[in-house]
């Protein structure tokens, strides 16, 4: 008679404590990365003809006037380099007046290429801006595409977004068709220098700086932000997120322990985001209640699809593994933390809690 044997019982691992422990570890790693990126800059370049709305577009994206809006005609090709600050985070804005304009000095391309390379070492994000109601890629735009490709190599287009302005000049019943055709025309021109494997992946966004919506009735700012964030270089991702996170989260979405405060305020010593990083340790000041008179909508509203794109980028390029802990991230900050986390770092933590809640 065979003797029945039983396998030794294996004690199951409690899923919740493990998940919370992983969440705390990920938050520690995230905070260290945020601290290291706080003083780093991202570089954003604008390319497009004068008068198409480059300045208005970047001002709409960032929520403040970082570029002067004007209809002047450039008399020379030049590189304009602006040192800017948004929510306590510094960044550089590069404009290229005259690059895509039909000027008499066409032929001085080598001199202009040298000027660009001397002023700009790298590009984290590039917006190629053109009017949606144009019927073709103009000769000066073609030349601008060529010069940018030569100055920064075709790989610069991996971080580009095509932005079509004046979208409400197009009838609603033709809007999507026109966007598709204009995108195809621009991508084909870029493909002459970058190949269709790169050019064919460049997203386009149709906007109108005089209206919140495009002819199909959809708000465009969330889509513009999402495409820029998804395409920005790996090195520019965290600085850009630090500068813009608090524009994405409704104030009422911040959980206990995360204070929605003025940007740039230092994190109080003893808070869970200041050294030493000990989640669950009390310290700092008590959270300040949300001002009920403050706007209850974020400046940039995201739909579910846009949220998923942003989550994917964060999970892939910033902290891998966030998707596996889910609400454990939020739970790591609940309880008697008693700490006020303000400024840009607190805004990013608040954004992640909101996205993964």
GROMACS .gro file of C-alpha atoms in nm:
model
  357
    1UNK     CA    1   0.000   0.000   0.000
    2UNK     CA    2   0.145   0.331  -0.105
    3UNK     CA    3   0.184   0.587   0.166
    4UNK     CA    4   0.022   0.916   0.080
    5UNK     CA    5   0.256   1.211   0.105
    6UNK     CA    6   0.167   1.574   0.124
    7UNK     CA    7   0.369   1.870   0.007
    8UNK     CA    8   0.477   2.104   0.285
    9UNK     CA    9   0.242   2.396   0.307
   10UNK     CA   10   0.379   2.722   0.175
   11UNK     CA   11   0.259   3.021   0.367
   12UNK     CA   12   0.099   3.270   0.130
   13UNK     CA   13   0.257   3.613   0.118
   14UNK     CA   14   0.007   3.878   0.226
   15UNK     CA   15  -0.042   4.082  -0.092
   16UNK     CA   16  -0.133   4.415   0.067
   17UNK     CA   17   0.175   4.462   0.292
   18UNK     CA   18   0.401   4.357   0.006
   19UNK     CA   19   0.230   4.600  -0.228
   20UNK     CA   20   0.256   4.885   0.021
   21UNK     CA   21   0.621   4.807   0.084
   22UNK     CA   22   0.690   4.818  -0.289
   23UNK     CA   23   0.496   5.142  -0.319
   24UNK     CA   24   0.707   5.302  -0.045
   25UNK     CA   25   1.025   5.186  -0.216
   26UNK     CA   26   0.910   5.327  -0.550
   27UNK     CA   27   0.813   5.658  -0.390
   28UNK     CA   28   1.154   5.681  -0.227
   29UNK     CA   29   1.319   5.621  -0.563
   30UNK     CA   30   1.088   5.872  -0.733
   31UNK     CA   31   1.158   6.140  -0.474
   32UNK     CA   32   1.532   6.097  -0.507
   33UNK     CA   33   1.502   6.137  -0.884
   34UNK     CA   34   1.284   6.445  -0.842
   35UNK     CA   35   1.533   6.603  -0.603
   36UNK     CA   36   1.815   6.536  -0.851
   37UNK     CA   37   1.616   6.682  -1.141
   38UNK     CA   38   1.497   6.995  -0.959
   39UNK     CA   39   1.790   7.205  -1.080
   40UNK     CA   40   1.809   7.058  -1.429
   41UNK     CA   41   1.671   7.243  -1.730
   42UNK     CA   42   1.476   7.127  -2.029
   43UNK     CA   43   1.520   7.290  -2.369
   44UNK     CA   44   1.217   7.357  -2.589
   45UNK     CA   45   1.253   7.479  -2.947
   46UNK     CA   46   0.994   7.654  -3.165
   47UNK     CA   47   1.015   7.620  -3.543
   48UNK     CA   48   0.776   7.785  -3.787
   49UNK     CA   49   0.709   8.091  -3.997
   50UNK     CA   50   0.648   8.431  -3.845
   51UNK     CA   51   0.283   8.495  -3.767
   52UNK     CA   52   0.166   8.132  -3.746
   53UNK     CA   53   0.121   8.153  -3.368
   54UNK     CA   54   0.439   8.002  -3.222
   55UNK     CA   55   0.450   8.238  -2.923
   56UNK     CA   56   0.078   8.208  -2.849
   57UNK     CA   57   0.106   7.830  -2.867
   58UNK     CA   58   0.388   7.799  -2.616
   59UNK     CA   59   0.218   8.050  -2.386
   60UNK     CA   60  -0.102   7.843  -2.400
   61UNK     CA   61   0.087   7.523  -2.327
   62UNK     CA   62   0.276   7.661  -2.027
   63UNK     CA   63   0.004   7.890  -1.894
   64UNK     CA   64   0.203   8.211  -1.881
   65UNK     CA   65   0.369   8.453  -2.120
   66UNK     CA   66   0.713   8.307  -2.174
   67UNK     CA   67   0.730   8.426  -2.535
   68UNK     CA   68   0.635   8.771  -2.661
   69UNK     CA   69   0.351   8.769  -2.911
   70UNK     CA   70   0.407   8.997  -3.209
   71UNK     CA   71   0.338   9.022  -3.580
   72UNK     CA   72   0.668   9.183  -3.675
   73UNK     CA   73   0.850   9.061  -3.982
   74UNK     CA   74   1.203   8.937  -3.911
   75UNK     CA   75   1.474   9.118  -4.103
   76UNK     CA   76   1.736   8.850  -4.044
   77UNK     CA   77   1.768   8.488  -3.947
   78UNK     CA   78   1.875   8.451  -3.586
   79UNK     CA   79   1.849   8.224  -3.286
   80UNK     CA   80   1.666   8.371  -2.986
   81UNK     CA   81   1.747   8.200  -2.656
   82UNK     CA   82   1.532   8.276  -2.351
   83UNK     CA   83   1.596   8.161  -1.996
   84UNK     CA   84   1.254   8.106  -1.838
   85UNK     CA   85   1.107   7.977  -1.514
   86UNK     CA   86   0.779   7.796  -1.453
   87UNK     CA   87   0.659   7.696  -1.105
   88UNK     CA   88   1.012   7.730  -0.972
   89UNK     CA   89   1.169   7.516  -1.247
   90UNK     CA   90   1.406   7.679  -1.495
   91UNK     CA   91   1.405   7.595  -1.865
   92UNK     CA   92   1.534   7.734  -2.192
   93UNK     CA   93   1.311   7.838  -2.480
   94UNK     CA   94   1.470   7.860  -2.824
   95UNK     CA   95   1.298   8.046  -3.107
   96UNK     CA   96   1.421   8.065  -3.465
   97UNK     CA   97   1.286   8.388  -3.619
   98UNK     CA   98   1.347   8.396  -3.992
   99UNK     CA   99   1.431   8.026  -4.022
  100UNK     CA  100   1.107   7.944  -4.205
  101UNK     CA  101   1.062   8.288  -4.361
  102UNK     CA  102   1.150   8.386  -4.716
  103UNK     CA  103   1.439   8.624  -4.654
  104UNK     CA  104   1.694   8.780  -4.888
  105UNK     CA  105   1.981   8.618  -4.701
  106UNK     CA  106   1.888   8.270  -4.819
  107UNK     CA  107   2.221   8.115  -4.912
  108UNK     CA  108   2.386   8.188  -4.578
  109UNK     CA  109   2.277   7.845  -4.457
  110UNK     CA  110   2.618   7.736  -4.330
  111UNK     CA  111   2.651   8.053  -4.125
  112UNK     CA  112   2.306   7.998  -3.977
  113UNK     CA  113   2.382   7.632  -3.901
  114UNK     CA  114   2.695   7.739  -3.714
  115UNK     CA  115   2.489   7.996  -3.521
  116UNK     CA  116   2.235   7.732  -3.415
  117UNK     CA  117   2.500   7.481  -3.306
  118UNK     CA  118   2.686   7.751  -3.112
  119UNK     CA  119   2.376   7.861  -2.918
  120UNK     CA  120   2.194   7.530  -2.870
  121UNK     CA  121   2.369   7.214  -2.750
  122UNK     CA  122   2.063   6.988  -2.749
  123UNK     CA  123   1.685   6.990  -2.785
  124UNK     CA  124   1.450   6.807  -2.548
  125UNK     CA  125   1.129   6.900  -2.728
  126UNK     CA  126   1.054   7.072  -3.058
  127UNK     CA  127   0.728   7.217  -3.185
  128UNK     CA  128   0.698   7.256  -3.561
  129UNK     CA  129   0.417   7.511  -3.594
  130UNK     CA  130   0.220   7.574  -3.914
  131UNK     CA  131  -0.128   7.702  -4.003
  132UNK     CA  132  -0.389   7.433  -4.061
  133UNK     CA  133  -0.553   7.635  -4.338
  134UNK     CA  134  -0.240   7.628  -4.556
  135UNK     CA  135  -0.273   7.396  -4.853
  136UNK     CA  136   0.093   7.300  -4.886
  137UNK     CA  137   0.429   7.295  -4.714
  138UNK     CA  138   0.579   7.627  -4.823
  139UNK     CA  139   0.926   7.657  -4.970
  140UNK     CA  140   1.057   7.841  -4.664
  141UNK     CA  141   0.913   7.572  -4.434
  142UNK     CA  142   1.089   7.307  -4.641
  143UNK     CA  143   1.415   7.495  -4.601
  144UNK     CA  144   1.359   7.522  -4.225
  145UNK     CA  145   1.301   7.148  -4.200
  146UNK     CA  146   1.623   7.086  -4.391
  147UNK     CA  147   1.833   7.320  -4.175
  148UNK     CA  148   1.700   7.180  -3.847
  149UNK     CA  149   1.772   6.827  -3.968
  150UNK     CA  150   2.129   6.924  -4.058
  151UNK     CA  151   2.190   7.116  -3.736
  152UNK     CA  152   2.070   6.849  -3.492
  153UNK     CA  153   2.068   6.533  -3.708
  154UNK     CA  154   1.740   6.368  -3.810
  155UNK     CA  155   1.701   6.221  -3.460
  156UNK     CA  156   1.577   6.561  -3.338
  157UNK     CA  157   1.244   6.475  -3.502
  158UNK     CA  158   1.200   6.190  -3.252
  159UNK     CA  159   1.116   6.460  -2.997
  160UNK     CA  160   0.900   6.674  -3.227
  161UNK     CA  161   0.529   6.749  -3.236
  162UNK     CA  162   0.359   6.905  -3.539
  163UNK     CA  163   0.121   7.180  -3.425
  164UNK     CA  164  -0.142   7.320  -3.660
  165UNK     CA  165  -0.282   7.657  -3.554
  166UNK     CA  166  -0.592   7.851  -3.666
  167UNK     CA  167  -0.791   7.527  -3.673
  168UNK     CA  168  -1.125   7.707  -3.653
  169UNK     CA  169  -1.061   7.848  -3.999
  170UNK     CA  170  -1.157   7.501  -4.124
  171UNK     CA  171  -1.525   7.397  -4.151
  172UNK     CA  172  -1.622   7.132  -3.897
  173UNK     CA  173  -1.724   6.880  -4.163
  174UNK     CA  174  -1.375   6.892  -4.319
  175UNK     CA  175  -1.168   6.933  -4.004
  176UNK     CA  176  -1.043   6.576  -3.950
  177UNK     CA  177  -0.978   6.526  -4.322
  178UNK     CA  178  -0.769   6.845  -4.341
  179UNK     CA  179  -0.569   6.753  -4.030
  180UNK     CA  180  -0.488   6.413  -4.181
  181UNK     CA  181  -0.384   6.559  -4.517
  182UNK     CA  182  -0.173   6.838  -4.367
  183UNK     CA  183  -0.002   6.592  -4.132
  184UNK     CA  184   0.083   6.366  -4.424
  185UNK     CA  185   0.231   6.657  -4.624
  186UNK     CA  186   0.456   6.773  -4.339
  187UNK     CA  187   0.565   6.421  -4.247
  188UNK     CA  188   0.658   6.347  -4.609
  189UNK     CA  189   0.877   6.656  -4.619
  190UNK     CA  190   1.050   6.561  -4.293
  191UNK     CA  191   1.097   6.208  -4.431
  192UNK     CA  192   1.334   6.346  -4.697
  193UNK     CA  193   1.587   6.395  -4.416
  194UNK     CA  194   1.476   6.164  -4.133
  195UNK     CA  195   1.314   5.876  -4.321
  196UNK     CA  196   0.952   5.773  -4.288
  197UNK     CA  197   1.038   5.544  -3.995
  198UNK     CA  198   1.088   5.861  -3.787
  199UNK     CA  199   0.868   6.109  -3.974
  200UNK     CA  200   0.569   5.875  -3.979
  201UNK     CA  201   0.562   5.858  -3.600
  202UNK     CA  202   0.551   6.234  -3.538
  203UNK     CA  203   0.213   6.321  -3.384
  204UNK     CA  204   0.016   6.625  -3.489
  205UNK     CA  205  -0.220   6.838  -3.282
  206UNK     CA  206  -0.464   7.094  -3.421
  207UNK     CA  207  -0.524   7.393  -3.195
  208UNK     CA  208  -0.671   7.741  -3.197
  209UNK     CA  209  -0.524   7.996  -2.957
  210UNK     CA  210  -0.845   8.202  -2.973
  211UNK     CA  211  -1.069   7.913  -2.868
  212UNK     CA  212  -1.057   7.628  -2.616
  213UNK     CA  213  -1.200   7.389  -2.871
  214UNK     CA  214  -1.138   7.279  -3.228
  215UNK     CA  215  -1.415   7.261  -3.492
  216UNK     CA  216  -1.515   6.911  -3.376
  217UNK     CA  217  -1.594   7.053  -3.031
  218UNK     CA  218  -1.303   6.894  -2.845
  219UNK     CA  219  -1.068   7.082  -2.612
  220UNK     CA  220  -0.717   7.077  -2.752
  221UNK     CA  221  -0.488   7.182  -2.463
  222UNK     CA  222  -0.484   6.841  -2.294
  223UNK     CA  223  -0.393   6.673  -2.623
  224UNK     CA  224  -0.114   6.922  -2.692
  225UNK     CA  225   0.032   6.871  -2.344
  226UNK     CA  226   0.010   6.493  -2.371
  227UNK     CA  227   0.186   6.473  -2.707
  228UNK     CA  228   0.464   6.709  -2.595
  229UNK     CA  229   0.516   6.509  -2.273
  230UNK     CA  230   0.517   6.173  -2.449
  231UNK     CA  231   0.769   6.294  -2.710
  232UNK     CA  232   1.006   6.487  -2.484
  233UNK     CA  233   1.356   6.341  -2.442
  234UNK     CA  234   1.430   6.115  -2.148
  235UNK     CA  235   1.658   6.379  -1.995
  236UNK     CA  236   1.391   6.646  -2.024
  237UNK     CA  237   1.101   6.437  -1.894
  238UNK     CA  238   1.139   6.496  -1.520
  239UNK     CA  239   1.221   6.869  -1.538
  240UNK     CA  240   0.921   6.923  -1.768
  241UNK     CA  241   0.697   6.724  -1.533
  242UNK     CA  242   0.821   6.921  -1.232
  243UNK     CA  243   0.738   7.246  -1.412
  244UNK     CA  244   0.389   7.147  -1.522
  245UNK     CA  245   0.247   6.884  -1.284
  246UNK     CA  246   0.039   7.123  -1.076
  247UNK     CA  247  -0.146   7.236  -1.390
  248UNK     CA  248  -0.287   6.884  -1.433
  249UNK     CA  249  -0.436   6.789  -1.097
  250UNK     CA  250  -0.764   6.925  -0.953
  251UNK     CA  251  -0.688   7.081  -0.611
  252UNK     CA  252  -0.947   6.861  -0.441
  253UNK     CA  253  -0.768   6.550  -0.569
  254UNK     CA  254  -0.467   6.599  -0.340
  255UNK     CA  255  -0.489   6.339  -0.060
  256UNK     CA  256  -0.408   6.396   0.308
  257UNK     CA  257  -0.039   6.467   0.353
  258UNK     CA  258   0.002   6.637   0.017
  259UNK     CA  259  -0.050   7.010   0.026
  260UNK     CA  260  -0.128   7.201  -0.290
  261UNK     CA  261   0.089   7.507  -0.230
  262UNK     CA  262   0.273   7.774  -0.417
  263UNK     CA  263   0.546   7.633  -0.637
  264UNK     CA  264   0.904   7.668  -0.532
  265UNK     CA  265   0.844   7.637  -0.158
  266UNK     CA  266   1.102   7.415   0.009
  267UNK     CA  267   0.995   7.079   0.144
  268UNK     CA  268   0.990   7.102   0.526
  269UNK     CA  269   1.258   6.903   0.706
  270UNK     CA  270   1.103   6.599   0.864
  271UNK     CA  271   0.850   6.550   0.588
  272UNK     CA  272   0.848   6.212   0.413
  273UNK     CA  273   1.009   6.373   0.110
  274UNK     CA  274   1.305   6.529   0.288
  275UNK     CA  275   1.613   6.337   0.403
  276UNK     CA  276   1.593   6.095   0.566
  277UNK     CA  277   1.306   5.952   0.362
  278UNK     CA  278   1.099   5.755   0.615
  279UNK     CA  279   0.741   5.700   0.514
  280UNK     CA  280   0.513   5.687   0.813
  281UNK     CA  281   0.727   5.920   1.022
  282UNK     CA  282   0.552   6.232   1.143
  283UNK     CA  283   0.706   6.572   1.113
  284UNK     CA  284   0.680   6.905   0.941
  285UNK     CA  285   0.357   7.100   0.955
  286UNK     CA  286  -0.002   6.991   0.936
  287UNK     CA  287  -0.155   6.994   0.589
  288UNK     CA  288  -0.331   7.315   0.495
  289UNK     CA  289  -0.696   7.267   0.393
  290UNK     CA  290  -0.774   7.332   0.029
  291UNK     CA  291  -0.910   7.681  -0.027
  292UNK     CA  292  -1.272   7.628  -0.133
  293UNK     CA  293  -1.262   7.949  -0.335
  294UNK     CA  294  -0.974   7.822  -0.549
  295UNK     CA  295  -1.048   7.688  -0.899
  296UNK     CA  296  -1.177   7.332  -0.880
  297UNK     CA  297  -1.069   7.244  -1.233
  298UNK     CA  298  -0.707   7.198  -1.339
  299UNK     CA  299  -0.574   7.436  -1.601
  300UNK     CA  300  -0.504   7.141  -1.831
  301UNK     CA  301  -0.784   6.883  -1.837
  302UNK     CA  302  -0.696   6.530  -1.944
  303UNK     CA  303  -0.934   6.267  -2.076
  304UNK     CA  304  -0.888   5.898  -1.995
  305UNK     CA  305  -0.685   5.823  -2.307
  306UNK     CA  306  -0.447   6.111  -2.236
  307UNK     CA  307  -0.407   5.999  -1.874
  308UNK     CA  308  -0.310   5.652  -1.993
  309UNK     CA  309  -0.048   5.793  -2.230
  310UNK     CA  310   0.106   6.000  -1.951
  311UNK     CA  311   0.099   5.705  -1.709
  312UNK     CA  312   0.274   5.487  -1.965
  313UNK     CA  313   0.552   5.745  -2.010
  314UNK     CA  314   0.597   5.785  -1.634
  315UNK     CA  315   0.601   5.409  -1.583
  316UNK     CA  316   0.848   5.352  -1.868
  317UNK     CA  317   1.090   5.642  -1.832
  318UNK     CA  318   1.067   5.764  -1.473
  319UNK     CA  319   0.973   5.488  -1.229
  320UNK     CA  320   0.908   5.142  -1.370
  321UNK     CA  321   0.671   4.934  -1.165
  322UNK     CA  322   0.417   5.197  -1.064
  323UNK     CA  323   0.143   5.014  -1.251
  324UNK     CA  324   0.201   4.699  -1.044
  325UNK     CA  325   0.130   4.866  -0.709
  326UNK     CA  326  -0.172   5.073  -0.811
  327UNK     CA  327  -0.353   5.225  -0.518
  328UNK     CA  328  -0.074   5.113  -0.288
  329UNK     CA  329   0.099   5.435  -0.384
  330UNK     CA  330  -0.179   5.642  -0.239
  331UNK     CA  331  -0.203   5.422   0.068
  332UNK     CA  332   0.164   5.485   0.139
  333UNK     CA  333   0.081   5.850   0.204
  334UNK     CA  334  -0.236   5.803   0.405
  335UNK     CA  335  -0.230   5.779   0.782
  336UNK     CA  336  -0.061   5.998   1.041
  337UNK     CA  337   0.203   6.147   0.816
  338UNK     CA  338   0.131   6.498   0.934
  339UNK     CA  339   0.369   6.640   0.675
  340UNK     CA  340   0.312   6.916   0.423
  341UNK     CA  341   0.465   6.848   0.084
  342UNK     CA  342   0.468   7.160  -0.126
  343UNK     CA  343   0.632   7.298  -0.434
  344UNK     CA  344   0.713   7.122  -0.759
  345UNK     CA  345   0.804   6.788  -0.602
  346UNK     CA  346   0.480   6.774  -0.408
  347UNK     CA  347   0.292   6.852  -0.730
  348UNK     CA  348   0.450   6.554  -0.908
  349UNK     CA  349   0.373   6.323  -0.615
  350UNK     CA  350   0.015   6.455  -0.615
  351UNK     CA  351  -0.012   6.394  -0.989
  352UNK     CA  352   0.104   6.034  -0.954
  353UNK     CA  353  -0.135   5.967  -0.666
  354UNK     CA  354  -0.417   6.109  -0.878
  355UNK     CA  355  -0.326   5.916  -1.193
  356UNK     CA  356  -0.293   5.585  -1.011
  357UNK     CA  357  -0.589   5.631  -0.776
   0.00000   0.00000   0.00000
